[in-house]
PDB file of C-alpha atoms in Angstrom:
ATOM      1  CA  MET H  41     102.713 104.146 126.979  1.00 63.00           C
ATOM      2  CA  GLU H  42     101.467 102.607 123.743  1.00 93.00           C
ATOM      3  CA  VAL H  43      98.569 104.127 121.901  1.00 96.00           C
ATOM      4  CA  ARG H  44      96.247 101.191 122.617  1.00 96.00           C
ATOM      5  CA  GLU H  45      96.998 101.403 126.395  1.00 97.00           C
ATOM      6  CA  ARG H  46      96.300 105.113 126.349  1.00 97.00           C
ATOM      7  CA  LEU H  47      93.044 104.401 124.479  1.00 98.00           C
ATOM      8  CA  LYS H  48      91.877 101.908 127.112  1.00 98.00           C
ATOM      9  CA  GLU H  49      92.982 104.098 129.966  1.00 97.00           C
ATOM     10  CA  SER H  50      90.908 106.961 128.467  1.00 98.00           C
ATOM     11  CA  PHE H  51      87.619 105.153 129.161  1.00 98.00           C
ATOM     12  CA  ILE H  52      87.878 102.107 131.470  1.00 97.00           C
ATOM     13  CA  HIS H  53      87.268 103.980 134.687  1.00 97.00           C
ATOM     14  CA  LEU H  54      84.161 105.837 133.509  1.00 98.00           C
ATOM     15  CA  PRO H  55      80.680 104.851 134.600  1.00 97.00           C
ATOM     16  CA  GLU H  56      78.938 102.830 131.888  1.00 95.00           C
ATOM     17  CA  GLU H  57      76.108 105.382 131.598  1.00 96.00           C
ATOM     18  CA  LYS H  58      78.740 108.001 130.676  1.00 98.00           C
ATOM     19  CA  LEU H  59      80.334 105.691 128.143  1.00 98.00           C
ATOM     20  CA  ASN H  60      77.080 105.565 126.254  1.00 98.00           C
ATOM     21  CA  GLU H  61      76.079 109.277 126.722  1.00 97.00           C
ATOM     22  CA  LYS H  62      76.294 111.421 123.628  1.00 97.00           C
ATOM     23  CA  PRO H  63      77.487 114.979 124.165  1.00 97.00           C
ATOM     24  CA  ALA H  64      74.896 116.225 121.674  1.00 96.00           C
ATOM     25  CA  ALA H  65      72.479 114.864 119.092  1.00 94.00           C
ATOM     26  CA  GLY H  66      74.245 113.569 116.058  1.00 92.00           C
ATOM     27  CA  GLU H  67      77.521 113.126 117.887  1.00 95.00           C
ATOM     28  CA  TRP H  68      79.148 109.917 119.016  1.00 97.00           C
ATOM     29  CA  SER H  69      79.302 108.587 122.566  1.00 98.00           C
ATOM     30  CA  ILE H  70      82.648 107.232 123.877  1.00 98.00           C
ATOM     31  CA  ALA H  71      81.311 103.702 123.375  1.00 98.00           C
ATOM     32  CA  GLN H  72      80.583 104.477 119.719  1.00 98.00           C
ATOM     33  CA  ILE H  73      84.068 105.837 119.259  1.00 97.00           C
ATOM     34  CA  ILE H  74      85.566 102.665 120.715  1.00 98.00           C
ATOM     35  CA  LEU H  75      83.368 100.489 118.473  1.00 97.00           C
ATOM     36  CA  HIS H  76      84.420 102.601 115.498  1.00 97.00           C
ATOM     37  CA  LEU H  77      88.096 102.051 116.301  1.00 97.00           C
ATOM     38  CA  ALA H  78      87.719  98.292 116.777  1.00 97.00           C
ATOM     39  CA  GLY H  79      85.726  97.977 113.566  1.00 96.00           C
ATOM     40  CA  ALA H  80      88.171 100.147 111.622  1.00 96.00           C
ATOM     41  CA  GLU H  81      91.106  98.036 112.792  1.00 97.00           C
ATOM     42  CA  LYS H  82      89.372  94.850 111.655  1.00 97.00           C
ATOM     43  CA  ARG H  83      88.498  96.427 108.256  1.00 95.00           C
ATOM     44  CA  PHE H  84      92.060  97.738 107.721  1.00 95.00           C
ATOM     45  CA  ILE H  85      93.710  94.459 108.688  1.00 97.00           C
ATOM     46  CA  LYS H  86      91.279  92.536 106.438  1.00 96.00           C
ATOM     47  CA  LEU H  87      92.365  94.712 103.527  1.00 95.00           C
ATOM     48  CA  ALA H  88      96.004  94.048 104.478  1.00 95.00           C
ATOM     49  CA  TRP H  89      95.365  90.252 104.607  1.00 95.00           C
ATOM     50  CA  ASN H  90      93.666  90.252 101.277  1.00 94.00           C
ATOM     51  CA  ALA H  91      96.471  92.217  99.630  1.00 93.00           C
ATOM     52  CA  ALA H  92      99.225  90.212 101.268  1.00 93.00           C
ATOM     53  CA  GLU H  93      97.767  86.960 100.049  1.00 91.00           C
ATOM     54  CA  GLU H  94      97.423  88.073  96.431  1.00 86.00           C
ATOM     55  CA  GLU H  95     100.131  86.652  94.202  1.00 74.00           C
ATOM     56  CA  ALA H  96     100.679  89.716  92.126  1.00 73.00           C
ATOM     57  CA  GLU H  97     102.951  92.449  93.371  1.00 75.00           C
ATOM     58  CA  ALA H  98     101.425  95.905  93.616  1.00 73.00           C
ATOM     59  CA  THR H  99     103.243  98.941  94.886  1.00 73.00           C
ATOM     60  CA  GLY H 100     101.792 101.936  96.507  1.00 76.00           C
ATOM     61  CA  GLU H 101     103.416 105.227  97.365  1.00 83.00           C
ATOM     62  CA  ASP H 102     103.748 106.171 101.037  1.00 88.00           C
ATOM     63  CA  ILE H 103     100.606 108.109 101.902  1.00 87.00           C
ATOM     64  CA  ASP H 104     100.413 111.335 103.849  1.00 89.00           C
ATOM     65  CA  LEU H 105      98.620 110.522 107.104  1.00 88.00           C
ATOM     66  CA  SER H 106      98.816 114.036 108.471  1.00 88.00           C
ATOM     67  CA  VAL H 107      95.055 114.349 108.042  1.00 86.00           C
ATOM     68  CA  PHE H 108      94.822 112.489 111.361  1.00 86.00           C
ATOM     69  CA  GLU H 109      96.869 115.136 113.193  1.00 83.00           C
ATOM     70  CA  ASP H 110      94.468 118.045 112.554  1.00 82.00           C
ATOM     71  CA  THR H 111      91.699 117.339 115.021  1.00 83.00           C
ATOM     72  CA  SER H 112      89.927 120.535 114.102  1.00 81.00           C
ATOM     73  CA  LYS H 113      88.932 118.952 110.793  1.00 82.00           C
ATOM     74  CA  LYS H 114      86.144 116.385 111.119  1.00 81.00           C
ATOM     75  CA  LEU H 115      86.378 113.304 108.918  1.00 80.00           C
ATOM     76  CA  LYS H 116      83.322 111.333 107.882  1.00 82.00           C
ATOM     77  CA  ALA H 117      83.455 107.654 108.876  1.00 84.00           C
ATOM     78  CA  PRO H 118      82.241 105.247 106.184  1.00 81.00           C
ATOM     79  CA  ILE H 119      80.311 103.191 108.792  1.00 79.00           C
ATOM     80  CA  GLU H 120      78.363 104.562 111.797  1.00 84.00           C
ATOM     81  CA  PRO H 121      78.599 102.536 115.015  1.00 91.00           C
ATOM     82  CA  THR H 122      75.438 101.329 116.697  1.00 92.00           C
ATOM     83  CA  ASP H 123      73.541 103.398 119.224  1.00 92.00           C
ATOM     84  CA  GLU H 124      72.966 100.316 121.373  1.00 96.00           C
ATOM     85  CA  PRO H 125      74.498 100.839 124.888  1.00 97.00           C
ATOM     86  CA  LYS H 126      77.643  98.798 125.511  1.00 98.00           C
ATOM     87  CA  SER H 127      79.461  97.780 128.707  1.00 98.00           C
ATOM     88  CA  THR H 128      83.060  98.525 129.461  1.00 98.00           C
ATOM     89  CA  GLU H 129      83.795  94.801 129.326  1.00 98.00           C
ATOM     90  CA  TYR H 130      82.242  94.617 125.817  1.00 98.00           C
ATOM     91  CA  LEU H 131      84.265  97.572 124.612  1.00 98.00           C
ATOM     92  CA  VAL H 132      87.562  96.169 125.952  1.00 98.00           C
ATOM     93  CA  GLN H 133      86.790  92.832 124.358  1.00 98.00           C
ATOM     94  CA  ALA H 134      86.054  94.476 120.999  1.00 98.00           C
ATOM     95  CA  LEU H 135      89.457  96.227 121.143  1.00 98.00           C
ATOM     96  CA  ASP H 136      91.235  93.048 122.176  1.00 98.00           C
ATOM     97  CA  GLU H 137      89.594  91.032 119.384  1.00 98.00           C
ATOM     98  CA  SER H 138      90.548  93.568 116.751  1.00 97.00           C
ATOM     99  CA  ARG H 139      94.108  93.702 118.076  1.00 98.00           C
ATOM    100  CA  GLN H 140      94.356  89.877 117.972  1.00 98.00           C
ATOM    101  CA  GLU H 141      93.731  90.035 114.227  1.00 97.00           C
ATOM    102  CA  THR H 142      96.519  92.632 113.836  1.00 97.00           C
ATOM    103  CA  LEU H 143      98.894  90.509 115.890  1.00 96.00           C
ATOM    104  CA  ARG H 144      98.045  87.429 113.802  1.00 97.00           C
ATOM    105  CA  PHE H 145      98.929  89.414 110.730  1.00 97.00           C
ATOM    106  CA  ILE H 146     102.239  90.694 112.201  1.00 95.00           C
ATOM    107  CA  ASN H 147     103.153  87.125 113.297  1.00 96.00           C
ATOM    108  CA  LYS H 148     102.677  85.819 109.780  1.00 95.00           C
ATOM    109  CA  TYR H 149     104.160  88.644 107.664  1.00 94.00           C
ATOM    110  CA  SER H 150     107.313  90.605 108.073  1.00 90.00           C
ATOM    111  CA  LYS H 151     107.823  94.043 106.515  1.00 85.00           C
ATOM    112  CA  GLU H 152     110.019  92.311 103.880  1.00 87.00           C
ATOM    113  CA  ASP H 153     107.201  89.819 103.071  1.00 86.00           C
ATOM    114  CA  ILE H 154     104.776  92.593 102.275  1.00 89.00           C
ATOM    115  CA  GLY H 155     107.346  95.191 101.091  1.00 86.00           C
ATOM    116  CA  LYS H 156     106.166  94.875  97.420  1.00 85.00           C
ATOM    117  CA  LYS H 157     102.503  94.721  98.194  1.00 90.00           C
ATOM    118  CA  ALA H 158      99.876  97.422  98.406  1.00 92.00           C
ATOM    119  CA  MET H 159      96.354  97.587  99.699  1.00 93.00           C
ATOM    120  CA  ASN H 160      93.532  99.848  98.652  1.00 90.00           C
ATOM    121  CA  HIS H 161      92.144 102.059 101.377  1.00 91.00           C
ATOM    122  CA  HIS H 162      88.792 103.825 100.958  1.00 88.00           C
ATOM    123  CA  ARG H 163      90.204 107.281 101.746  1.00 88.00           C
ATOM    124  CA  PHE H 164      93.831 107.080 100.672  1.00 90.00           C
ATOM    125  CA  GLY H 165      93.737 104.686  97.694  1.00 89.00           C
ATOM    126  CA  ASN H 166      96.728 102.400  97.049  1.00 91.00           C
ATOM    127  CA  MET H 167      99.128 102.379  99.975  1.00 93.00           C
ATOM    128  CA  PRO H 168     101.959 100.081 101.118  1.00 93.00           C
ATOM    129  CA  ILE H 169     100.476  97.358 103.371  1.00 94.00           C
ATOM    130  CA  TRP H 170     103.046  97.988 106.100  1.00 92.00           C
ATOM    131  CA  GLN H 171     101.787 101.598 106.441  1.00 94.00           C
ATOM    132  CA  VAL H 172      98.490 100.279 107.863  1.00 94.00           C
ATOM    133  CA  PHE H 173     100.228 100.020 111.258  1.00 94.00           C
ATOM    134  CA  GLU H 174     101.134 103.705 111.187  1.00 94.00           C
ATOM    135  CA  LEU H 175      97.574 104.473 110.126  1.00 95.00           C
ATOM    136  CA  LEU H 176      96.095 102.494 113.061  1.00 96.00           C
ATOM    137  CA  GLY H 177      98.224 104.322 115.630  1.00 96.00           C
ATOM    138  CA  MET H 178      97.397 107.763 114.199  1.00 95.00           C
ATOM    139  CA  HIS H 179      93.737 106.908 113.920  1.00 95.00           C
ATOM    140  CA  GLU H 180      93.555 105.834 117.551  1.00 96.00           C
ATOM    141  CA  SER H 181      95.480 108.853 118.710  1.00 96.00           C
ATOM    142  CA  ARG H 182      93.036 111.132 116.911  1.00 96.00           C
ATOM    143  CA  HIS H 183      90.141 109.424 118.639  1.00 96.00           C
ATOM    144  CA  ILE H 184      91.799 109.557 122.052  1.00 97.00           C
ATOM    145  CA  PHE H 185      91.670 113.321 121.573  1.00 96.00           C
ATOM    146  CA  GLN H 186      87.998 113.053 120.619  1.00 96.00           C
ATOM    147  CA  ILE H 187      87.245 110.931 123.720  1.00 98.00           C
ATOM    148  CA  ASP H 188      88.903 113.555 125.900  1.00 97.00           C
ATOM    149  CA  GLU H 189      86.718 116.211 124.269  1.00 97.00           C
ATOM    150  CA  VAL H 190      83.547 114.129 124.888  1.00 98.00           C
ATOM    151  CA  LYS H 191      84.563 113.558 128.545  1.00 98.00           C
ATOM    152  CA  ASN H 192      85.023 117.267 129.063  1.00 97.00           C
ATOM    153  CA  ARG H 193      81.465 117.822 127.797  1.00 97.00           C
ATOM    154  CA  ILE H 194      79.663 115.016 129.647  1.00 97.00           C
ATOM    155  CA  LEU H 195      81.467 114.793 132.995  1.00 93.00           C
TER     156      LEU H 195
END
């Protein structure tokens, strides 16, 4: 099962009040995690679009994404998702819209097209554009683990 399918399956059957329930003050609800993922995908793909469309070539070294594998270490998100309650339908739509942008990018550019291009990521610096797809999968996998933790605390 693909990461995105696992992500959707992790929350679509939950009651909406549980989707919007925070496990503790200062922590994110499942809805906020989903909004964070949709927003991050849009931001990452926008960076990739901008870099791909630049005329100049810029190379970046492969980055180490293992930071996503250690779920015991909390990472600070640059943007906090809204506290406003969201429906399951809204969350699925947000994920579908962000994925449409990614698919649009993939349909326009091949790995060869962007092989000599780099994008600047706020945490990792210059990285090869194609590596954004690895980043997206690892980011979502990390947050699926977080969703499971939240579910264990609120259900």
